[in-house]
Short mmCIF file of C-alpha atoms in Angstrom, two decimals:
data_model
loop_
_atom_site.label_atom_id
_atom_site.label_comp_id
_atom_site.label_asym_id
_atom_site.label_seq_id
_atom_site.Cartn_x
_atom_site.Cartn_y
_atom_site.Cartn_z
CA MET L 18 17.70 9.04 -7.56
CA LYS L 19 16.41 8.18 -11.10
CA LYS L 20 12.68 8.07 -11.96
CA LYS L 21 11.17 5.20 -13.74
CA TYR L 22 9.26 5.88 -16.78
CA PHE L 23 6.23 4.07 -17.93
CA SER L 24 7.15 3.29 -21.46
CA SER L 25 9.80 4.23 -24.01
CA ILE L 26 7.28 6.42 -25.73
CA ALA L 27 5.96 8.28 -22.74
CA PRO L 28 8.75 10.82 -22.33
CA VAL L 29 8.70 11.83 -26.07
CA LEU L 30 4.98 12.18 -25.96
CA LEU L 31 4.96 14.16 -22.79
CA CYS L 32 7.45 16.61 -24.25
CA ALA L 33 5.23 17.19 -27.29
CA VAL L 34 2.15 17.59 -25.12
CA LEU L 35 3.88 19.99 -22.65
CA LEU L 36 5.41 22.16 -25.59
CA SER L 37 2.04 22.38 -27.17
CA GLY L 38 0.08 23.21 -24.85
CA CYS L 39 -6.38 22.21 20.44
CA THR L 40 -5.15 20.27 23.52
CA GLU L 41 -2.05 21.22 25.68
CA THR L 42 1.17 20.62 23.84
CA GLY L 43 4.04 20.65 26.31
CA ASN L 44 5.44 24.10 26.78
CA ALA L 45 2.93 25.57 24.28
CA PRO L 46 -0.71 25.35 25.25
CA ALA L 47 -2.89 26.23 22.23
CA SER L 48 -4.59 29.62 22.50
CA GLY L 49 -8.02 29.50 23.92
CA ASP L 50 -7.98 25.67 24.44
CA GLY L 51 -8.43 25.85 28.14
CA GLN L 52 -11.77 26.80 29.77
CA GLN L 53 -11.74 29.88 31.85
CA THR L 54 -14.21 29.87 34.88
CA GLN L 55 -15.46 32.81 36.65
CA GLU L 56 -15.83 32.54 40.46
CA ASP L 57 -17.67 35.74 41.24
CA GLU L 58 -20.56 35.28 43.76
CA ILE L 59 -23.98 34.73 42.12
CA VAL L 60 -27.01 36.64 43.54
CA SER L 61 -30.03 34.45 42.64
CA LEU L 62 -32.84 35.57 44.84
CA GLY L 63 -32.79 32.04 46.39
CA LEU L 64 -33.34 30.31 43.12
CA THR L 65 -30.94 27.58 41.89
CA PRO L 66 -29.52 28.66 38.51
CA GLU L 67 -29.50 26.18 35.68
CA PHE L 68 -26.73 26.21 32.98
CA ASP L 69 -27.71 24.19 30.02
CA TYR L 70 -25.31 25.08 27.26
CA GLU L 71 -22.08 23.80 25.68
CA VAL L 72 -18.97 25.89 25.97
CA PRO L 73 -17.85 26.54 22.38
CA LEU L 74 -14.54 24.87 21.47
CA ASN L 75 -11.70 27.33 20.84
CA LEU L 76 -9.21 26.23 18.21
CA PRO L 77 -5.77 27.75 17.49
CA ASN L 78 -5.77 30.58 14.95
CA ILE L 79 -2.34 29.58 13.98
CA ILE L 80 -2.69 26.35 12.01
CA VAL L 81 0.20 24.06 11.30
CA ASP L 82 0.92 20.44 10.25
CA GLN L 83 0.74 18.95 13.76
CA VAL L 84 3.38 16.32 12.91
CA GLY L 85 5.84 18.70 11.27
CA TYR L 86 7.76 19.75 8.27
CA ALA L 87 10.83 18.27 6.45
CA VAL L 88 14.10 20.27 6.66
CA HIS L 89 14.36 20.92 3.01
CA SER L 90 10.74 21.40 2.18
CA ASN L 91 8.32 24.36 2.14
CA LYS L 92 7.07 25.17 5.67
CA ILE L 93 3.79 27.26 5.68
CA ALA L 94 1.48 27.89 8.57
CA VAL L 95 -2.17 29.39 8.15
CA PHE L 96 -3.23 32.36 10.31
CA ARG L 97 -6.93 33.31 10.52
CA GLY L 98 -8.42 36.44 11.79
CA GLU L 99 -9.51 39.90 10.43
CA THR L 100 -6.91 41.58 12.60
CA LEU L 101 -3.54 40.24 12.77
CA PRO L 102 -0.09 41.41 13.69
CA ASP L 103 2.61 41.98 11.10
CA THR L 104 4.86 39.25 12.34
CA TYR L 105 5.04 35.96 14.23
CA GLU L 106 7.74 34.00 16.06
CA LEU L 107 9.02 30.51 15.90
CA ILE L 108 9.87 29.27 19.35
CA ASP L 109 12.10 26.41 20.34
CA VAL L 110 10.14 24.15 22.77
CA GLU L 111 13.25 22.91 24.61
CA THR L 112 14.77 26.40 25.29
CA GLY L 113 11.72 28.72 25.02
CA LYS L 114 13.73 31.05 22.92
CA VAL L 115 12.65 32.83 19.66
CA VAL L 116 14.72 31.32 16.86
CA TYR L 117 13.08 32.93 13.85
CA THR L 118 10.76 35.93 13.06
CA GLY L 119 8.61 35.90 10.00
CA SER L 120 6.09 38.17 8.27
CA ILE L 121 2.37 37.36 8.14
CA LYS L 122 1.06 37.88 4.60
CA GLU L 123 -2.64 38.23 3.87
CA LYS L 124 -4.10 35.76 1.31
CA GLY L 125 -7.67 36.80 1.38
CA TYR L 126 -11.23 35.61 2.33
CA ASN L 127 -11.89 31.81 2.28
CA GLU L 128 -15.46 31.48 1.17
CA THR L 129 -15.51 27.74 1.99
CA THR L 130 -15.00 28.34 5.70
CA GLY L 131 -15.93 32.04 6.03
CA GLU L 132 -12.52 33.07 7.46
CA GLN L 133 -9.92 35.61 6.58
CA ILE L 134 -6.76 33.78 5.86
CA SER L 135 -3.09 34.79 5.91
CA TYR L 136 0.22 32.73 5.61
CA GLY L 137 3.44 32.65 7.45
CA ASP L 138 6.35 31.05 5.46
CA PHE L 139 9.32 29.82 7.41
CA THR L 140 10.86 27.63 4.65
CA ASP L 141 14.37 29.03 5.13
CA TYR L 142 14.52 27.84 8.70
CA LYS L 143 16.20 24.38 8.47
CA THR L 144 17.32 23.47 12.06
CA GLU L 145 15.84 20.19 13.33
CA GLY L 146 13.91 20.32 16.56
CA SER L 147 10.50 20.89 18.26
CA TYR L 148 8.82 24.24 17.77
CA TYR L 149 5.59 26.12 17.99
CA LEU L 150 4.60 29.49 16.38
CA GLN L 151 3.20 32.43 18.39
CA ALA L 152 1.87 35.87 17.42
CA GLU L 153 0.48 38.78 19.37
CA MET L 154 -3.40 38.87 19.69
CA ILE L 155 -3.84 35.29 18.40
CA GLY L 156 -1.67 33.20 20.71
CA GLN L 157 0.23 29.91 19.75
CA SER L 158 0.05 26.98 17.37
CA TYR L 159 0.30 23.36 18.38
CA VAL L 160 3.92 21.88 18.69
CA PHE L 161 5.54 20.37 15.56
CA VAL L 162 8.92 19.12 14.59
CA ILE L 163 11.27 20.10 11.89
CA SER L 164 13.02 16.96 10.80
CA GLU L 165 14.83 15.21 7.88
CA ASP L 166 12.09 12.49 8.07
CA PRO L 167 8.98 13.74 9.82
CA TYR L 168 6.73 11.13 8.27
CA GLY L 169 8.65 7.97 8.32
CA ILE L 170 6.81 6.57 11.35
CA LEU L 171 3.43 7.46 9.76
CA PHE L 172 4.50 5.68 6.60
CA ASP L 173 5.37 2.48 8.44
CA SER L 174 2.17 2.75 10.60
CA ALA L 175 0.05 3.07 7.40
CA LEU L 176 1.62 -0.05 5.98
CA LYS L 177 1.22 -2.02 9.14
CA GLN L 178 -2.54 -1.51 9.28
CA TYR L 179 -2.86 -4.35 6.93
CA TYR L 180 -1.00 -6.72 9.38
CA TYR L 181 -3.49 -5.51 12.15
CA SER L 182 -6.42 -6.31 9.86
CA ARG L 183 -5.27 -9.86 9.13
CA CYS L 184 -7.97 -12.51 9.66
CA GLY L 185 -7.24 -16.16 10.63
CA LEU L 186 -3.83 -15.38 12.07
CA THR L 187 -2.66 -14.86 15.68
CA LEU L 188 -1.14 -11.38 16.03
CA SER L 189 1.58 -11.47 18.69
CA THR L 190 2.05 -8.75 21.24
CA GLU L 191 5.59 -8.32 20.09
CA LEU L 192 4.61 -7.31 16.59
CA ALA L 193 1.13 -6.04 17.15
CA GLY L 194 1.19 -4.36 20.57
CA ASP L 195 -2.34 -3.42 21.65
CA ALA L 196 -3.71 -4.94 18.55
CA ALA L 197 -2.65 -8.41 19.30
CA HIS L 198 -5.29 -11.07 19.24
CA ASN L 199 -5.67 -14.83 18.79
CA ALA L 200 -6.55 -16.23 15.38
CA CYS L 201 -10.11 -15.33 14.34
CA HIS L 202 -12.73 -16.75 12.05
CA THR L 203 -10.85 -19.96 11.27
CA LYS L 204 -13.99 -22.15 10.99
CA THR L 205 -15.13 -23.65 7.69
CA ALA L 206 -17.53 -21.35 6.03
CA GLU L 207 -20.85 -22.29 4.52
CA LEU L 208 -22.06 -21.04 1.07
CA LYS L 209 -25.03 -18.85 1.91
CA GLU L 210 -27.15 -20.00 -1.01
CA ASP L 211 -26.47 -23.76 -0.32
CA THR L 212 -25.28 -24.29 3.24
CA SER L 213 -24.27 -27.86 2.36
CA VAL L 214 -21.29 -26.47 0.53
CA GLN L 215 -18.32 -26.05 2.88
CA LEU L 216 -15.46 -23.81 2.01
CA ASP L 217 -12.10 -22.83 3.60
CA VAL L 218 -11.94 -19.03 3.27
CA SER L 219 -9.51 -18.23 6.07
CA GLY L 220 -7.17 -15.38 5.79
CA GLY L 221 -7.47 -12.00 4.06
CA TRP L 222 -8.00 -8.52 5.57
CA HIS L 223 -10.96 -7.42 7.72
CA ILE L 224 -12.80 -4.37 6.41
CA ASP L 225 -14.77 -3.88 9.60
CA GLU L 226 -14.95 -4.86 13.34
CA ASN L 227 -17.25 -7.71 12.53
CA GLY L 228 -14.62 -9.52 10.49
CA THR L 229 -16.25 -8.98 7.13
CA ARG L 230 -14.08 -9.57 4.12
CA LYS L 231 -14.99 -8.34 0.61
CA VAL L 232 -13.29 -9.19 -2.65
CA THR L 233 -13.95 -5.81 -4.23
CA ASP L 234 -12.58 -3.87 -1.27
CA GLY L 235 -9.58 -6.15 -1.11
CA CYS L 236 -9.06 -5.67 -4.80
CA ARG L 237 -9.20 -1.95 -4.69
CA SER L 238 -6.65 -1.80 -1.72
CA VAL L 239 -4.31 -4.22 -3.59
CA ASN L 240 -4.48 -2.13 -6.73
CA ASN L 241 -3.29 1.05 -5.07
CA LEU L 242 -0.66 -0.69 -2.87
CA LEU L 243 0.87 -2.22 -6.03
CA LEU L 244 0.65 1.11 -7.74
CA SER L 245 2.70 2.58 -4.82
CA TYR L 246 5.23 -0.32 -5.32
CA GLU L 247 5.40 0.28 -9.09
CA LEU L 248 6.12 3.94 -8.66
CA TYR L 249 8.39 4.05 -5.62
CA GLY L 250 9.59 0.44 -5.11
CA ASP L 251 12.93 1.45 -3.64
CA ILE L 252 11.36 3.10 -0.59
CA PHE L 253 9.57 -0.22 0.59
CA THR L 254 11.70 -2.10 3.14
CA ASP L 255 11.85 -5.65 4.64
CA ASP L 256 11.79 -4.41 8.24
CA THR L 257 8.39 -3.01 9.27
CA GLY L 258 7.80 -5.66 11.84
CA ILE L 259 5.48 -8.23 10.42
CA PRO L 260 5.96 -12.05 10.56
CA GLU L 261 7.64 -12.10 7.15
CA SER L 262 10.08 -9.18 7.88
CA GLY L 263 13.62 -10.29 6.89
CA ASN L 264 12.70 -12.75 4.21
CA GLY L 265 14.15 -10.72 1.36
CA ILE L 266 10.95 -9.56 -0.01
CA PRO L 267 9.60 -6.05 0.57
CA ASP L 268 7.03 -6.22 3.45
CA LEU L 269 4.42 -4.48 1.23
CA MET L 270 4.66 -7.40 -1.23
CA ASP L 271 4.42 -9.92 1.69
CA GLU L 272 1.24 -8.05 2.93
CA VAL L 273 -0.36 -8.14 -0.60
CA LYS L 274 0.48 -11.94 -0.88
CA TYR L 275 -1.46 -12.56 2.32
CA GLU L 276 -4.58 -11.07 0.76
CA ALA L 277 -3.87 -12.86 -2.66
CA ASP L 278 -3.79 -16.17 -0.87
CA TRP L 279 -7.34 -15.32 0.43
CA LEU L 280 -8.48 -14.13 -2.87
CA LEU L 281 -7.49 -17.48 -4.48
CA LYS L 282 -9.66 -19.29 -1.95
CA MET L 283 -12.67 -17.14 -3.08
CA GLN L 284 -12.61 -18.41 -6.58
CA ASP L 285 -14.94 -21.31 -7.54
CA ALA L 286 -12.62 -24.15 -8.67
CA THR L 287 -15.02 -25.49 -11.39
CA SER L 288 -16.17 -22.27 -13.09
CA GLY L 289 -13.57 -19.59 -12.35
CA ALA L 290 -16.30 -17.33 -10.95
CA VAL L 291 -15.46 -15.48 -7.72
CA TYR L 292 -17.61 -15.32 -4.52
CA SER L 293 -18.19 -11.72 -3.32
CA SER L 294 -17.56 -11.69 0.39
CA VAL L 295 -17.35 -13.65 3.73
CA SER L 296 -19.29 -12.46 6.75
CA ALA L 297 -19.54 -13.67 10.34
CA ILE L 298 -22.87 -13.98 12.10
CA GLU L 299 -23.29 -14.67 15.81
CA ASP L 300 -24.74 -18.03 16.68
CA SER L 301 -26.00 -19.03 20.13
CA ASP L 302 -24.69 -22.52 19.74
CA THR L 303 -21.32 -22.21 18.01
CA SER L 304 -20.41 -18.65 18.88
CA TYR L 305 -20.52 -17.67 15.30
CA ARG L 306 -20.94 -19.05 11.73
CA LEU L 307 -19.24 -17.88 8.58
CA TYR L 308 -21.11 -17.40 5.29
CA VAL L 309 -19.86 -17.08 1.91
CA GLU L 310 -21.86 -14.69 -0.23
CA ALA L 311 -22.77 -15.53 -3.81
CA VAL L 312 -20.80 -14.95 -6.97
CA THR L 313 -21.01 -11.51 -8.48
CA MET L 314 -19.63 -10.13 -11.78
CA ASP L 315 -17.97 -7.20 -9.92
CA ALA L 316 -16.04 -9.54 -7.67
CA THR L 317 -15.19 -11.81 -10.63
CA ILE L 318 -13.78 -9.24 -13.05
CA GLN L 319 -12.02 -7.22 -10.36
CA PHE L 320 -10.32 -10.41 -9.24
CA ALA L 321 -9.13 -10.97 -12.63
CA ALA L 322 -7.46 -7.50 -12.93
CA THR L 323 -5.91 -7.56 -9.53
CA MET L 324 -4.47 -11.03 -9.61
CA ALA L 325 -3.08 -10.28 -13.02
CA LYS L 326 -1.40 -7.10 -11.75
CA PHE L 327 -0.04 -9.02 -8.64
CA SER L 328 1.35 -11.93 -10.77
CA TYR L 329 3.13 -9.47 -12.98
CA LEU L 330 4.91 -7.77 -10.17
CA TYR L 331 5.40 -10.72 -7.80
CA GLN L 332 7.11 -12.95 -10.48
CA THR L 333 10.54 -11.57 -9.44
CA TYR L 334 10.06 -13.15 -6.02
CA ASP L 335 8.12 -16.34 -6.61
CA ARG L 336 7.38 -17.26 -10.35
CA GLU L 337 5.55 -20.43 -9.50
CA PHE L 338 2.98 -18.56 -7.21
CA ALA L 339 2.77 -15.69 -9.74
CA THR L 340 1.82 -18.21 -12.44
CA ILE L 341 -0.92 -19.60 -10.25
CA CYS L 342 -2.33 -16.09 -9.77
CA LEU L 343 -2.10 -15.42 -13.56
CA LYS L 344 -4.00 -18.50 -14.48
CA ALA L 345 -6.68 -17.74 -11.82
CA ALA L 346 -6.98 -14.24 -13.33
CA ASP L 347 -7.40 -15.58 -16.83
CA ARG L 348 -10.12 -18.12 -15.59
CA ALA L 349 -12.02 -15.31 -13.94
CA TYR L 350 -11.78 -13.08 -17.04
CA ARG L 351 -13.05 -15.87 -19.32
CA TYR L 352 -16.03 -16.55 -16.95
CA ALA L 353 -16.92 -12.80 -16.91
CA GLY L 354 -16.69 -12.78 -20.59
CA GLN L 355 -19.62 -15.03 -20.91
CA TYR L 356 -21.91 -12.65 -19.16
CA LEU L 357 -20.77 -9.21 -20.60
CA ASP L 358 -24.24 -7.67 -20.29
CA ASP L 359 -23.68 -7.89 -16.48
CA VAL L 360 -20.05 -6.60 -16.48
CA SER L 361 -19.03 -3.06 -16.26
CA PRO L 362 -17.19 -2.05 -19.48
CA GLU L 363 -14.74 -0.06 -17.33
CA GLU L 364 -13.88 -2.95 -15.18
CA TYR L 365 -13.65 -5.35 -18.14
CA PHE L 366 -11.12 -2.81 -19.78
CA HIS L 367 -8.99 -2.65 -16.64
CA ALA L 368 -8.74 -6.51 -16.44
CA ALA L 369 -7.91 -6.77 -20.12
CA ALA L 370 -5.11 -4.11 -19.76
CA GLU L 371 -3.64 -5.95 -16.78
CA LEU L 372 -3.81 -9.28 -18.51
CA TYR L 373 -2.27 -7.74 -21.66
CA ARG L 374 0.66 -6.49 -19.91
CA ALA L 375 1.21 -9.83 -17.96
CA THR L 376 0.81 -11.89 -21.05
CA GLY L 377 1.06 -9.97 -24.34
CA ALA L 378 -1.94 -11.96 -25.63
CA PHE L 379 -3.74 -10.64 -28.73
CA GLN L 380 -7.21 -11.09 -27.31
CA TYR L 381 -6.52 -8.79 -24.39
CA ARG L 382 -4.98 -6.16 -26.57
CA GLU L 383 -8.03 -6.27 -28.82
CA THR L 384 -10.28 -5.56 -25.86
CA VAL L 385 -8.28 -2.75 -24.66
CA HIS L 386 -8.01 -0.99 -28.12
CA ARG L 387 -11.68 -1.42 -28.69
CA TYR L 388 -12.53 0.23 -25.49
CA LEU L 389 -10.04 3.09 -25.83
CA ASN L 390 -11.07 3.66 -29.53
CA GLY L 391 -14.75 3.65 -28.63
CA GLU L 392 -14.43 6.13 -25.66
CA ALA L 393 -13.58 9.55 -27.11
CA GLY L 394 -14.36 11.15 -23.75
CA LEU L 395 -12.47 8.82 -21.32
CA ASN L 396 -13.51 9.41 -17.85
CA LEU L 397 -10.30 9.02 -15.90
CA ASP L 398 -12.14 10.04 -12.79
CA ASN L 399 -13.31 6.36 -12.83
CA ASP L 400 -10.71 4.35 -11.02
CA TYR L 401 -10.92 1.37 -13.38
CA VAL L 402 -10.41 3.61 -16.44
CA PHE L 403 -7.56 5.28 -14.65
CA TRP L 404 -5.80 2.05 -13.59
CA GLY L 405 -6.32 0.57 -16.94
CA SER L 406 -4.82 3.54 -18.74
CA VAL L 407 -1.81 3.72 -16.44
CA VAL L 408 -1.24 -0.01 -17.03
CA TYR L 409 -1.42 0.43 -20.84
CA LEU L 410 1.08 3.40 -20.76
CA SER L 411 3.41 1.32 -18.58
CA THR L 412 3.38 -2.02 -20.46
CA LYS L 413 6.36 -3.28 -22.40
CA GLN L 414 4.00 -4.95 -24.87
CA GLN L 415 3.13 -3.37 -28.26
CA VAL L 416 1.05 -0.24 -27.96
CA ASP L 417 -0.78 2.21 -30.11
CA VAL L 418 1.21 5.50 -30.10
CA ASN L 419 -1.75 7.58 -30.87
CA LEU L 420 -3.77 6.08 -28.01
CA CYS L 421 -0.88 6.66 -25.61
CA GLU L 422 -0.64 10.26 -26.67
CA THR L 423 -4.48 10.71 -26.08
CA LEU L 424 -4.19 9.15 -22.56
CA ILE L 425 -1.16 11.13 -21.56
CA THR L 426 -2.90 14.40 -22.79
CA ARG L 427 -5.95 13.55 -20.73
CA LEU L 428 -4.01 12.72 -17.69
CA LEU L 429 -2.04 16.01 -17.86
CA ALA L 430 -5.23 17.93 -18.30
CA ASP L 431 -6.83 16.31 -15.33
CA VAL L 432 -3.99 16.82 -12.91
CA GLU L 433 -3.41 20.37 -14.16
CA GLN L 434 -6.99 21.07 -13.08
CA ILE L 435 -6.50 19.35 -9.77
CA SER L 436 -3.24 21.43 -9.24
CA TYR L 437 -4.96 24.63 -10.12
CA ASP L 438 -8.08 24.12 -7.97
CA SER L 439 -5.77 23.13 -4.92
CA LYS L 440 -3.44 26.07 -5.25
CA LYS L 441 -6.25 28.65 -5.50
CA SER L 442 -7.85 27.36 -2.21
CA LYS L 443 -6.79 29.19 0.85
CA TYR L 444 -5.91 25.94 2.76
CA LEU L 445 -4.17 24.74 -0.43
CA THR L 446 -6.58 21.77 -0.92
CA GLU L 447 -10.10 21.47 -1.98
CA GLY L 448 -11.26 20.34 1.37
CA ASN L 449 -14.98 21.25 1.90
CA LYS L 450 -16.51 22.99 4.77
CA GLU L 451 -17.47 19.85 6.61
CA GLN L 452 -14.02 18.24 5.92
CA ASP L 453 -15.79 14.97 4.94
CA ASN L 454 -14.40 14.81 1.45
CA ASN L 455 -11.00 13.30 2.35
CA CYS L 456 -11.58 10.17 0.27
CA GLU L 457 -12.03 12.37 -2.84
CA LEU L 458 -8.89 14.36 -2.00
CA LEU L 459 -6.98 11.08 -1.75
CA ARG L 460 -8.18 9.78 -5.08
CA LYS L 461 -7.02 12.95 -6.64
CA MET L 462 -3.55 12.81 -5.09
CA VAL L 463 -3.16 9.27 -6.56
CA ARG L 464 -3.57 10.60 -9.97
CA LEU L 465 -1.27 13.52 -9.24
CA ALA L 466 1.44 11.18 -7.83
CA VAL L 467 1.30 9.04 -11.08
CA VAL L 468 1.88 12.11 -13.32
CA ASP L 469 4.40 13.61 -11.07
CA HIS L 470 6.36 10.43 -11.19
CA ILE L 471 6.38 10.61 -15.12
CA ILE L 472 7.33 14.18 -15.49
CA THR L 473 8.78 15.24 -12.11
CA ASN L 474 7.04 18.61 -11.69
CA HIS L 475 7.85 20.59 -8.69
CA GLU L 476 4.48 22.27 -8.38
CA TYR L 477 2.73 18.88 -8.50
CA MET L 478 4.94 17.74 -5.49
CA MET L 479 4.05 20.89 -3.59
CA VAL L 480 0.33 20.00 -4.04
CA LEU L 481 0.99 16.43 -2.84
CA GLU L 482 2.78 17.69 0.40
CA ASN L 483 0.03 20.41 0.97
CA HIS L 484 -2.56 17.66 1.08
CA LEU L 485 -0.43 15.66 3.59
CA HIS L 486 -0.22 18.80 5.59
CA TYR L 487 -3.97 19.15 5.40
CA PHE L 488 -4.53 15.53 6.61
CA LEU L 489 -2.12 16.20 9.48
CA GLY L 490 -4.01 19.11 10.87
CA ARG L 491 -3.39 22.14 8.68
CA ASN L 492 -7.08 22.54 8.15
CA ALA L 493 -10.01 24.66 9.48
CA ALA L 494 -10.98 22.15 12.15
CA CYS L 495 -7.40 21.56 13.26
CA ILE L 496 -7.93 17.81 13.03
CA SER L 497 -5.24 15.27 12.28
CA TYR L 498 -7.02 12.36 10.38
CA LEU L 499 -4.08 9.86 10.74
CA ASP L 500 -3.80 7.39 13.68
CA ASN L 501 -1.65 8.54 16.68
CA ALA L 502 -0.44 11.75 14.93
CA GLY L 503 -0.93 15.14 16.05
CA SER L 504 -2.26 17.14 19.16
CA ARG L 505 -5.76 17.18 18.08
CA ASN L 506 -6.46 13.71 16.57
CA TYR L 507 -9.61 12.61 15.03
CA MET L 508 -10.04 9.97 17.74
CA SER L 509 -10.92 12.66 20.18
CA VAL L 510 -13.52 14.23 17.87
CA ASP L 511 -15.16 11.35 15.89
CA ALA L 512 -13.59 7.86 15.51
CA ARG L 513 -15.28 7.43 12.11
CA MET L 514 -13.25 10.17 10.58
CA GLY L 515 -9.92 8.43 10.39
CA ILE L 516 -8.21 7.29 7.18
CA MET L 517 -5.78 4.60 8.17
CA LYS L 518 -8.33 2.17 9.48
CA GLN L 519 -10.20 1.92 6.18
CA ILE L 520 -8.15 -0.35 4.13
CA ASP L 521 -9.09 1.02 0.63
CA HIS L 522 -8.41 4.64 1.68
CA ASP L 523 -5.26 3.65 3.68
CA ALA L 524 -3.94 2.36 0.36
CA GLU L 525 -4.57 5.70 -1.37
CA LEU L 526 -2.84 7.36 1.63
CA ILE L 527 -0.01 5.20 1.08
CA VAL L 528 0.38 6.40 -2.45
CA LEU L 529 0.49 9.84 -1.17
CA LEU L 530 2.95 8.99 1.62
CA SER L 531 5.16 7.19 -0.89
CA ALA L 532 5.33 10.12 -3.18
CA VAL L 533 6.25 12.48 -0.38
CA GLN L 534 8.79 10.12 1.22
CA ASP L 535 10.42 9.38 -2.19
CA ASN L 536 10.59 13.17 -2.83
CA LEU L 537 12.19 13.95 0.49
CA ARG L 538 14.76 11.25 0.03
CA THR L 539 15.67 12.61 -3.31
CA VAL L 540 16.05 16.10 -2.02
CA GLU L 541 18.11 14.96 0.94
CA GLU L 542 20.48 13.05 -1.44
CA SER L 543 20.86 16.07 -3.55
CA ASN L 544 21.82 18.29 -0.54
CA THR L 545 24.42 15.88 0.71
CA GLU L 546 26.14 15.59 -2.63
#
């Protein structure tokens, strides 16, 4: 499978830079997961004993990706404990037989979690099936699979979260299952600052259980979904089970169009400014009332960038609708340009970069160059700077070679640091002790995926896969953070900890899953040739 490159100059520049520079699991109950009771007779001198304490939760000391590992990828388990045996065994769940014996190798003390960590590497075992690991003294792991495509169902599920979040549409039981519901929030909305103004703002994606829809949240999600499409377009299918499936357009693009239709409704027809959000408020007389919140500069300029990006990528499927989106983006950009004191320079740069790629217009290029030339210390940790820089590198329009070289050098430096920090961690990610920095980890993986796509670095792909393993349970808390995945799922611990039900972070997860899925497919193809 051939990789796409961002621009004709990128490979040359890159070469120059590089040269210079838990619960029961079938036949395998997890060790210590059951609660042992003692039934000895209690002598209490006639008093009733009171027991007011919580039994501590015992988690496995053999920690694995609870979904599984790809046949041809690295397969590493984490062992924790100061005293460990020399070897471990891989057990086939179906037969109960030992199919592989491996060595446990000490890695050292993990200061983040206060544990002594060792590894077991069973990469060279490649037979598909369901398994668990066991070792003397420390018991067993959760069950996992070894498969050619262990993450395909998760990939489709992550994509379908946006269908489940659709507002104003009846979701059928056939397509949505337990998430099915009648069309919601279909009433005409009132402008909050002037309730005499009535607006049709049906559609879009909910961002919470109250039916709130926000322009900025929607734009962030769309930006990362479209980034996935640009990098790995070939893996997105037209059969994920949404109403538009089978129409000849990848379902991801159909889903983004559903949000784009709503975003267009949020733009003021006269000025080009964009209202910020829609909220539903309970009303005793009418059940609920919908309010449209006032125009904001953040909503307006982010709308401009996102609609320009969508128009550029969607023109292959519907040039007429793409043109409508591009004109709307330009109107929003021009409106924001009248109030630059209230507009984030980073967001303005991002919008200009997207519009420059879509149109090639001189005024957008000037804005892009002015920002890049004026920011010697580009903060690529800022999403808008990152997105704008990637777009500039990928454009087919005229670019400044020196600026491109600067951007590529900065991108490489940033992801090299991410890779280094991840590999030196005993859990192979920078997960913190509380394991509440998943959002930060996802953002870093988006950056790593972009650079890996350009230069196809095996080490970067290893870091990407290790983060997916981490999100699927290979972490100190043995928690899988993805819906309906793993023996110890976040839903049984804290429902707020999940990734997939947060549309902006789910989009970043899709970038990570796309990178891993694309690599697995490439490896599988090379092994069958």
